[in-house]
Short mmCIF file of C-alpha atoms and ligand atoms in Angstrom, two decimals:
data_model
loop_
_atom_site.label_atom_id
_atom_site.label_comp_id
_atom_site.label_asym_id
_atom_site.label_seq_id
_atom_site.Cartn_x
_atom_site.Cartn_y
_atom_site.Cartn_z
CA MET A 1 0.69 -0.03 0.18
CA ARG A 2 1.22 3.77 -0.83
CA ARG A 3 2.04 5.79 1.71
CA ASN A 4 -0.12 8.74 2.02
CA THR A 5 1.36 11.13 4.20
CA ALA A 6 4.93 12.02 3.30
CA GLN A 7 7.99 13.96 5.26
CA ILE A 8 6.86 13.25 8.73
CA ASP A 9 10.03 14.50 10.71
CA LEU A 10 11.24 12.93 14.13
CA PHE A 11 10.92 16.11 15.89
CA GLY A 12 7.32 17.14 15.14
CA GLU A 13 7.39 18.81 12.57
CA ALA A 14 5.21 17.84 8.93
CA THR A 15 7.57 19.31 6.32
CA ASP A 16 4.48 17.95 3.59
CA LYS A 17 1.03 17.80 4.19
CA PRO A 18 -1.11 14.53 4.15
CA SER A 19 -3.30 13.03 1.35
CA LEU A 20 -6.39 11.82 1.22
CA PRO A 21 -6.19 7.79 1.02
CA THR A 22 -5.11 6.54 -2.73
CA ASN A 23 -4.88 3.68 -3.63
CA TYR A 24 -6.81 1.43 -1.70
CA ARG A 25 -10.71 -0.37 -3.04
CA PRO A 26 -12.95 1.21 -0.51
CA LEU A 27 -15.23 -1.45 1.16
CA ARG A 28 -18.66 -1.52 2.31
CA PRO A 29 -17.80 -2.00 6.41
CA ALA A 30 -20.36 -4.33 8.74
CA HIS A 31 -23.44 -2.62 10.12
CA PHE A 32 -24.37 0.07 7.82
CA ASP A 33 -26.84 -0.58 5.44
CA VAL A 34 -26.31 3.22 2.87
CA PHE A 35 -29.82 3.93 1.67
CA ARG A 36 -29.02 7.87 1.02
CA ILE A 37 -25.84 9.41 0.58
CA TYR A 38 -25.33 13.57 0.13
CA LEU A 39 -22.45 15.45 -1.17
CA ALA A 40 -22.48 18.24 1.14
CA SER A 41 -20.45 21.63 0.57
CA GLY A 42 -16.20 21.03 0.19
CA SER A 43 -17.08 17.41 -0.98
CA LEU A 44 -16.54 17.83 -4.85
CA ALA A 45 -14.20 20.30 -3.69
CA THR A 46 -10.44 19.23 -5.76
CA PRO A 47 -10.13 16.54 -7.85
CA GLU A 48 -8.80 14.60 -4.70
CA ARG A 49 -11.93 14.74 -3.22
CA ARG A 50 -13.96 13.97 -6.30
CA ARG A 51 -12.01 10.86 -6.90
CA PHE A 52 -12.34 9.76 -2.85
CA VAL A 53 -16.48 11.03 -2.94
CA ARG A 54 -16.50 8.85 -6.39
CA GLY A 55 -14.07 5.91 -4.94
CA ILE A 56 -17.44 5.47 -2.04
CA CYS A 57 -21.09 6.48 -4.33
CA SER A 58 -19.19 4.13 -6.42
CA LEU A 59 -20.13 0.53 -3.49
CA TYR A 60 -23.39 1.64 -3.13
CA PRO A 61 -25.03 1.88 -6.19
CA GLU A 62 -28.49 0.97 -4.71
CA ALA A 63 -28.35 4.11 -2.54
CA LYS A 64 -29.44 7.76 -4.38
CA VAL A 65 -27.22 10.39 -4.76
CA VAL A 66 -27.90 13.91 -3.79
CA GLU A 67 -25.23 16.65 -4.85
CA CYS A 68 -26.52 19.93 -2.39
CA LEU A 69 -22.73 21.45 -2.92
CA ASP A 70 -24.36 24.54 -1.02
CA THR A 71 -25.70 23.35 2.09
CA PRO A 72 -23.19 23.13 4.96
CA HIS A 73 -22.80 18.46 6.25
CA ASN A 74 -25.12 19.80 9.44
CA ARG A 75 -27.53 21.25 7.71
CA ILE A 76 -28.81 18.38 5.50
CA GLN A 77 -32.97 18.01 6.09
CA LEU A 78 -34.02 14.37 6.66
CA ASP A 79 -37.89 13.66 6.27
CA GLY A 80 -38.92 12.60 9.97
CA ALA A 81 -41.76 13.05 12.39
CA ASP A 82 -40.00 13.12 15.09
CA ALA A 83 -36.77 12.61 16.87
CA LEU A 84 -36.68 8.59 17.23
CA GLU A 85 -37.96 8.20 13.25
CA LEU A 86 -34.76 11.25 12.42
CA HIS A 87 -32.65 9.40 14.25
CA LYS A 88 -33.37 5.69 12.40
CA LEU A 89 -33.55 7.39 9.00
CA GLY A 90 -29.78 9.25 9.53
CA LYS A 91 -28.19 5.26 10.86
CA HIS A 92 -29.03 4.89 7.07
CA THR A 93 -27.45 8.64 5.60
CA LEU A 94 -24.10 9.19 4.79
CA VAL A 95 -23.40 11.94 4.61
CA LEU A 96 -19.57 13.80 2.20
CA GLY A 97 -18.32 17.21 3.61
CA GLU A 98 -15.76 18.66 5.02
CA LEU A 99 -15.88 20.13 8.92
CA LYS A 100 -13.88 23.39 9.09
CA VAL A 101 -13.42 23.53 13.20
CA ALA A 102 -12.31 19.59 13.15
CA VAL A 103 -9.95 19.77 15.96
CA ARG A 104 -11.13 20.97 19.33
CA PHE A 105 -10.18 21.09 23.54
CA SER A 106 -12.56 19.47 25.10
CA GLN A 107 -14.84 21.82 27.87
CA GLU A 108 -15.33 19.64 31.08
CA LYS A 109 -16.89 20.91 33.39
CA GLY A 110 -18.36 19.35 36.94
CA ASN A 111 -16.17 15.94 36.69
CA ALA A 112 -11.99 15.04 37.37
CA CYS A 113 -11.81 14.12 33.26
CA PRO A 114 -8.74 16.48 32.03
CA ASN A 115 -9.82 18.52 29.76
CA TYR A 116 -7.78 17.00 26.81
CA TRP A 117 -8.04 17.22 22.77
CA HIS A 118 -9.81 16.00 20.27
CA PHE A 119 -10.46 15.64 16.48
CA SER A 120 -13.90 14.68 14.02
CA PRO A 121 -12.46 13.74 10.53
CA SER A 122 -16.29 11.39 10.82
CA GLY A 123 -19.21 12.29 12.48
CA PHE A 124 -21.53 10.42 14.70
CA CYS A 125 -22.14 5.82 13.43
CA PRO A 126 -24.09 3.45 12.38
CA TYR A 127 -24.61 1.34 15.28
CA GLY A 128 -27.62 0.80 17.14
CA CYS A 129 -26.48 1.20 20.90
CA LYS A 130 -30.08 2.22 22.85
CA TYR A 131 -27.79 4.08 25.64
CA CYS A 132 -25.91 6.28 22.89
CA TYR A 133 -24.98 9.18 24.63
CA LEU A 134 -23.85 11.34 21.47
CA ALA A 135 -27.76 11.16 19.78
CA GLY A 136 -29.20 13.94 22.12
CA THR A 137 -25.97 15.48 21.74
CA GLN A 138 -27.47 19.83 20.58
CA GLY A 139 -24.89 18.78 17.21
CA VAL A 140 -26.34 15.34 16.46
CA LYS A 141 -29.87 15.66 17.30
CA PHE A 142 -30.91 17.94 14.23
CA SER A 143 -27.93 16.53 12.10
CA PRO A 144 -28.59 12.81 13.13
CA THR A 145 -26.98 11.14 9.71
CA VAL A 146 -23.45 9.68 9.61
CA LYS A 147 -21.09 11.43 8.07
CA VAL A 148 -17.22 11.25 6.66
CA TYR A 149 -15.52 14.80 6.46
CA VAL A 150 -13.60 14.32 3.30
CA ASN A 151 -10.79 17.30 4.80
CA LEU A 152 -8.28 15.26 6.57
CA PRO A 153 -5.18 15.91 5.39
CA GLU A 154 -6.13 19.45 7.03
CA ILE A 155 -7.23 17.87 10.23
CA LEU A 156 -3.82 16.06 10.22
CA TRP A 157 -2.33 19.53 9.45
CA GLU A 158 -3.89 21.49 12.27
CA ILE A 159 -2.88 18.91 14.35
CA ASP A 160 0.99 19.14 13.82
CA ARG A 161 0.42 22.79 13.70
CA ILE A 162 -1.25 22.75 17.24
CA SER A 163 1.80 20.56 18.40
CA GLY A 164 4.32 23.27 17.91
CA SER A 165 2.60 25.57 20.34
CA LEU A 166 2.59 22.61 23.07
CA GLY A 167 6.06 20.95 22.79
CA ARG A 168 5.73 17.84 24.57
CA PRO A 169 3.55 14.62 24.00
CA THR A 170 -0.06 14.69 23.33
CA ALA A 171 -2.63 12.32 22.63
CA PHE A 172 -5.82 13.41 20.07
CA TYR A 173 -8.85 11.40 20.90
CA LEU A 174 -10.63 10.41 18.17
CA GLY A 175 -13.75 8.64 19.87
CA LYS A 176 -15.70 11.53 21.23
CA LEU A 177 -18.27 12.30 18.95
CA GLN A 178 -18.04 9.35 16.29
CA ASP A 179 -16.81 5.41 16.76
CA GLY A 180 -13.68 6.18 15.51
CA LEU A 181 -13.23 2.60 13.36
CA ALA A 182 -16.33 1.88 12.11
CA LEU A 183 -16.04 3.22 8.99
CA ASP A 184 -12.32 2.67 7.91
CA PRO A 185 -13.23 -0.29 5.34
CA LEU A 186 -14.93 2.63 3.86
CA THR A 187 -12.53 5.39 3.75
CA ALA A 188 -8.93 3.31 5.06
CA TYR A 189 -8.50 7.04 6.56
CA SER A 190 -6.07 4.48 9.74
CA THR A 191 -3.56 3.97 6.50
CA VAL A 192 -3.04 8.07 6.57
CA MET A 193 -3.44 8.66 10.10
CA VAL A 194 -2.05 6.19 11.81
CA PRO A 195 1.35 6.54 9.32
CA PHE A 196 1.16 10.69 10.35
CA PHE A 197 0.51 10.02 14.17
CA ALA A 198 3.87 7.13 13.24
CA HIS A 199 6.19 10.07 12.10
CA HIS A 200 5.97 12.16 14.65
CA SER A 201 7.63 13.30 17.55
CA LEU A 202 5.23 14.81 19.10
CA VAL A 203 1.62 13.75 18.77
CA ARG A 204 -0.39 10.24 19.66
CA LEU A 205 -3.48 8.78 18.57
CA THR A 206 -6.41 7.55 20.97
CA LEU A 207 -8.95 6.34 19.37
CA LEU A 208 -12.25 4.52 20.90
CA THR A 209 -14.09 2.02 19.37
CA LYS A 210 -17.09 -0.90 18.94
CA SER A 211 -15.24 -2.22 15.56
CA ALA A 212 -13.24 -5.39 14.51
CA HIS A 213 -12.64 -3.82 11.48
CA VAL A 214 -8.85 -3.94 12.08
CA GLU A 215 -7.96 -5.50 9.50
CA ARG A 216 -5.91 -1.89 7.14
CA LEU A 217 -4.72 -1.29 10.81
CA LEU A 218 -2.69 -4.89 10.42
CA GLU A 219 -0.38 -3.86 7.90
CA LEU A 220 0.33 -0.30 9.25
CA GLU A 221 3.47 0.77 10.69
CA HIS A 222 2.71 2.18 14.39
CA ARG A 223 6.41 2.54 16.21
CA GLY A 224 2.96 2.57 19.24
CA HIS A 225 1.12 5.77 18.52
CA THR A 226 -1.58 4.74 18.07
CA ILE A 227 -3.39 3.67 21.26
CA LEU A 228 -6.23 1.43 20.19
CA SER A 229 -9.01 1.29 22.70
CA TRP A 230 -12.56 -1.03 22.49
CA SER A 231 -15.75 -0.09 23.80
CA VAL A 232 -16.80 -3.49 26.05
CA ASN A 233 -19.63 -5.44 28.66
CA PRO A 234 -20.55 -8.53 28.90
CA PRO A 235 -22.10 -10.43 26.41
CA GLU A 236 -25.56 -10.50 28.68
CA VAL A 237 -25.48 -6.55 28.49
CA ALA A 238 -24.51 -6.22 25.02
CA ALA A 239 -27.71 -8.33 23.91
CA ILE A 240 -30.10 -6.19 25.38
CA PHE A 241 -28.46 -3.25 24.69
CA GLU A 242 -26.43 -2.53 21.94
CA GLU A 243 -27.94 -3.25 18.01
CA ASN A 244 -26.12 -3.35 14.49
CA VAL A 245 -22.60 -3.58 16.86
CA PRO A 246 -20.56 -5.78 16.81
CA ASN A 247 -20.52 -8.62 19.06
CA MET A 248 -18.13 -9.51 22.04
CA THR A 249 -16.43 -12.29 20.33
CA GLU A 250 -15.52 -9.85 17.67
CA ARG A 251 -14.52 -7.65 19.49
CA LEU A 252 -12.60 -9.04 21.77
CA GLU A 253 -10.62 -11.24 18.35
CA ALA A 254 -10.44 -7.77 16.69
CA MET A 255 -8.41 -6.43 19.93
CA LYS A 256 -5.96 -9.75 20.28
CA LEU A 257 -5.02 -9.13 16.32
CA VAL A 258 -3.99 -5.81 17.21
CA ALA A 259 -2.41 -6.22 20.90
CA ALA A 260 -0.59 -8.77 18.57
CA LYS A 261 0.61 -6.26 16.38
CA GLY A 262 2.36 -4.49 18.75
CA TYR A 263 0.24 -2.15 19.57
CA PRO A 264 -0.95 -0.27 22.81
CA VAL A 265 -4.79 -1.92 23.61
CA ARG A 266 -6.88 -0.06 26.19
CA ALA A 267 -10.74 -0.92 27.37
CA VAL A 268 -13.22 0.84 28.61
CA MET A 269 -16.01 -1.07 30.31
CA MET A 270 -19.16 2.08 29.83
CA PRO A 271 -21.67 2.53 30.81
CA ILE A 272 -22.12 -0.86 33.72
CA VAL A 273 -25.97 -1.98 33.76
CA PRO A 274 -26.80 -3.49 36.83
CA ILE A 275 -29.77 -5.41 35.36
CA GLU A 276 -29.93 -9.05 37.23
CA GLY A 277 -27.31 -10.54 37.96
CA TRP A 278 -25.04 -7.80 37.31
CA GLU A 279 -22.42 -8.56 39.86
CA ASP A 280 -21.02 -11.81 38.99
CA LEU A 281 -21.69 -11.11 34.78
CA TYR A 282 -19.18 -8.21 35.40
CA LEU A 283 -16.89 -10.37 37.17
CA ALA A 284 -17.19 -13.22 34.95
CA PHE A 285 -16.59 -10.90 31.55
CA THR A 286 -13.46 -8.96 33.47
CA GLU A 287 -12.24 -11.67 33.92
CA CYS A 288 -13.05 -12.64 30.07
CA LEU A 289 -10.91 -10.10 28.81
CA LEU A 290 -7.93 -9.19 31.04
CA LYS A 291 -6.98 -12.67 30.04
CA THR A 292 -8.40 -13.00 26.79
CA VAL A 293 -6.37 -9.06 25.72
CA PRO A 294 -3.35 -7.77 27.08
CA ILE A 295 -5.01 -4.68 28.10
CA GLN A 296 -2.46 -1.73 29.10
CA ARG A 297 -5.00 0.04 30.67
CA LEU A 298 -8.82 -0.28 31.89
CA THR A 299 -11.55 2.26 32.21
CA LEU A 300 -14.95 2.04 34.31
CA GLY A 301 -17.70 4.31 34.08
CA GLY A 302 -21.43 4.17 34.58
CA VAL A 303 -23.80 5.69 32.29
CA CYS A 304 -23.69 9.59 32.15
CA ILE A 305 -26.25 10.42 29.55
CA TYR A 306 -27.86 13.59 28.97
CA SER A 307 -32.03 13.93 28.89
CA GLY A 308 -32.26 14.42 25.62
CA ALA A 309 -30.14 10.76 24.96
CA ARG A 310 -32.28 9.08 27.61
CA ARG A 311 -36.08 10.20 26.00
CA LEU A 312 -34.46 8.33 23.06
CA MET A 313 -32.88 5.50 25.24
CA GLU A 314 -37.02 4.86 26.59
CA GLN A 315 -39.01 5.19 23.01
CA LYS A 316 -36.60 2.47 21.69
CA ILE A 317 -36.57 0.14 24.66
CA GLY A 318 -39.35 2.04 27.05
CA PRO A 319 -38.77 3.62 30.45
CA TYR A 320 -38.71 0.32 32.83
CA ASN A 321 -34.87 -0.52 31.67
CA ALA A 322 -32.11 -1.11 33.93
CA ILE A 323 -30.49 1.79 33.02
CA SER A 324 -33.76 4.61 34.05
CA SER A 325 -34.37 2.35 36.95
CA ASN A 326 -31.66 2.71 38.44
CA ILE A 327 -30.58 6.12 37.21
CA ASP A 328 -30.62 8.15 41.07
CA GLY A 329 -33.62 11.22 40.24
CA ASN A 330 -31.98 13.11 42.63
CA LEU A 331 -28.25 14.17 40.93
CA ASN A 332 -30.49 15.59 37.81
CA LYS A 333 -28.39 18.64 36.87
CA ALA A 334 -25.55 18.16 39.20
CA GLY A 335 -22.24 19.11 38.20
CA ASP A 336 -22.01 18.45 34.45
CA GLY A 337 -25.15 18.34 33.56
CA ARG A 338 -25.82 14.64 32.89
CA GLU A 339 -27.54 12.15 34.26
CA ARG A 340 -25.52 9.19 36.35
CA TYR A 341 -26.07 6.07 38.81
CA SER A 342 -26.39 6.65 43.12
CA GLU A 343 -23.35 7.03 44.16
CA ALA A 344 -23.43 3.87 46.01
CA LEU A 345 -24.10 2.11 43.30
CA ARG A 346 -20.88 3.75 41.15
CA HIS A 347 -19.15 2.86 44.58
CA ARG A 348 -20.09 -1.13 45.10
CA ALA A 349 -19.85 -1.57 40.80
CA TYR A 350 -16.41 0.33 40.10
CA SER A 351 -15.07 -1.35 43.50
CA ILE A 352 -16.35 -4.99 42.49
CA ILE A 353 -14.20 -4.65 39.05
CA VAL A 354 -10.65 -2.60 40.48
CA GLU A 355 -10.71 -5.40 42.55
CA ALA A 356 -11.03 -8.12 40.42
CA ALA A 357 -9.17 -6.87 38.39
CA ARG A 358 -5.68 -5.85 40.22
CA ARG A 359 -5.98 -9.40 41.52
CA LEU A 360 -6.43 -10.56 37.05
CA SER A 361 -4.01 -8.58 36.17
CA PRO A 362 -2.01 -6.46 39.22
CA ASP A 363 0.01 -4.48 36.47
CA VAL A 364 -3.27 -3.20 34.06
CA GLU A 365 -4.10 0.71 34.67
CA LEU A 366 -6.81 1.38 36.18
CA ALA A 367 -9.08 4.97 36.05
CA LEU A 368 -12.56 6.20 35.83
CA CYS A 369 -15.10 7.64 32.69
CA LEU A 370 -16.82 11.15 34.18
CA GLU A 371 -16.54 10.62 37.39
CA ASP A 372 -15.30 13.00 40.35
CA LYS A 373 -12.68 13.29 42.22
CA ALA A 374 -13.71 11.94 45.74
CA LEU A 375 -15.02 8.71 44.34
CA TRP A 376 -12.12 8.03 42.43
CA GLN A 377 -10.23 8.53 45.96
CA ARG A 378 -13.58 5.84 48.01
CA THR A 379 -12.77 3.52 44.68
CA GLY A 380 -8.99 3.66 45.24
CA LEU A 381 -7.90 4.98 42.16
CA GLY A 382 -6.77 8.73 43.63
CA SER A 383 -3.46 8.83 42.74
CA HIS A 384 -4.42 7.42 39.10
CA VAL A 385 -6.73 10.70 38.86
CA GLY A 386 -6.12 12.37 34.95
CA ARG A 387 -4.55 8.93 33.15
CA CYS A 388 -7.50 7.23 32.51
CA ASN A 389 -9.12 6.63 28.19
CA CYS A 390 -8.36 9.76 26.19
CA VAL A 391 -5.04 10.75 27.11
CA LEU A 392 -1.71 9.46 27.41
S1 SF4 B 401 -20.62 2.86 19.65
FE1 SF4 B 401 -20.32 4.89 20.02
S2 SF4 B 401 -21.24 6.39 18.97
FE2 SF4 B 401 -21.73 4.55 17.76
S3 SF4 B 401 -23.87 3.71 18.49
FE3 SF4 B 401 -22.55 3.20 19.52
S4 SF4 B 401 -22.89 4.66 21.64
FE4 SF4 B 401 -23.30 6.09 19.91
#
């Protein structure tokens, strides 16, 4: 495969611009049936983008392709009567466009998470997790389509520019506003990103996914600068709350494959869901996970959901589910505005899994996601605050 990033030197200064993937065959990703493709503004702006877009469209001859080159990617109108219908339609709608401000610094408040850099060469995701927190965010609510931003080279160039002012190794996280790998068969963006980060002395890629599409990653030189992280849960929980998503066996197999190729591998067990018999299920799954994959860091979290996402979840599965029933109404709008389980339940869940993980794999780093400092401390992880999934 031809290298798509040219001349990134080892001292943090890129001397030539990365390009869109070339010389690759787009493939249909699993779990994504495309009914309609919109070509939004910027998508056909250069010959390189036109070639790339043509390759993707040709994969879906049955899909209707709509050119709307004056419309930004987030202003595409879908014909859905309500939020749920729009959401379902959006999962079958691919928008190709450009995202001008695609590299951002997070603005977390009200929890112990460190702020971090994140970037978006794609937006949202074709999978159907019922608890999806992204589904309730403003951006997705008004534009619930799956997006590929064709300005990847400019995005990486911006990361390089920012790295110059940081002056120290810094992670750039892919997975905050999308699944980081689900569309890789279609875009082959990994073949540009992984070499870009590999040849850069200052920037590192942290990527979160539920995808099993690691085929392209196995061929790439990464130099340990790409950290791959999987969102996991016991199969019994996934069966209830994750629809149209690679199953846990597929995810574990993917994790094993990339670990064998030397990638640092992490896992995020979130949201922990207290279904019937959950303590035993989580203990058994933690054991399976740590015995199957050499996990470097395991981050735990409960549900952290905005009210819009909760409404959507309850429209899908009804209000009497193991997540909604355990949300503590008294914590509504506290801290960072997300709804959570009671502190007692979160503490119990984290303590059980932390204790098991320490016993099974003493070297695994443990962390909490979107939690407050007091709970980190009560769980015995106070000295780890700030060393969680999205950062180095
Ligand atoms: S993988 Fe992530 S972004 Fe995609 S549906 Fe599931 S929770 Fe939402």
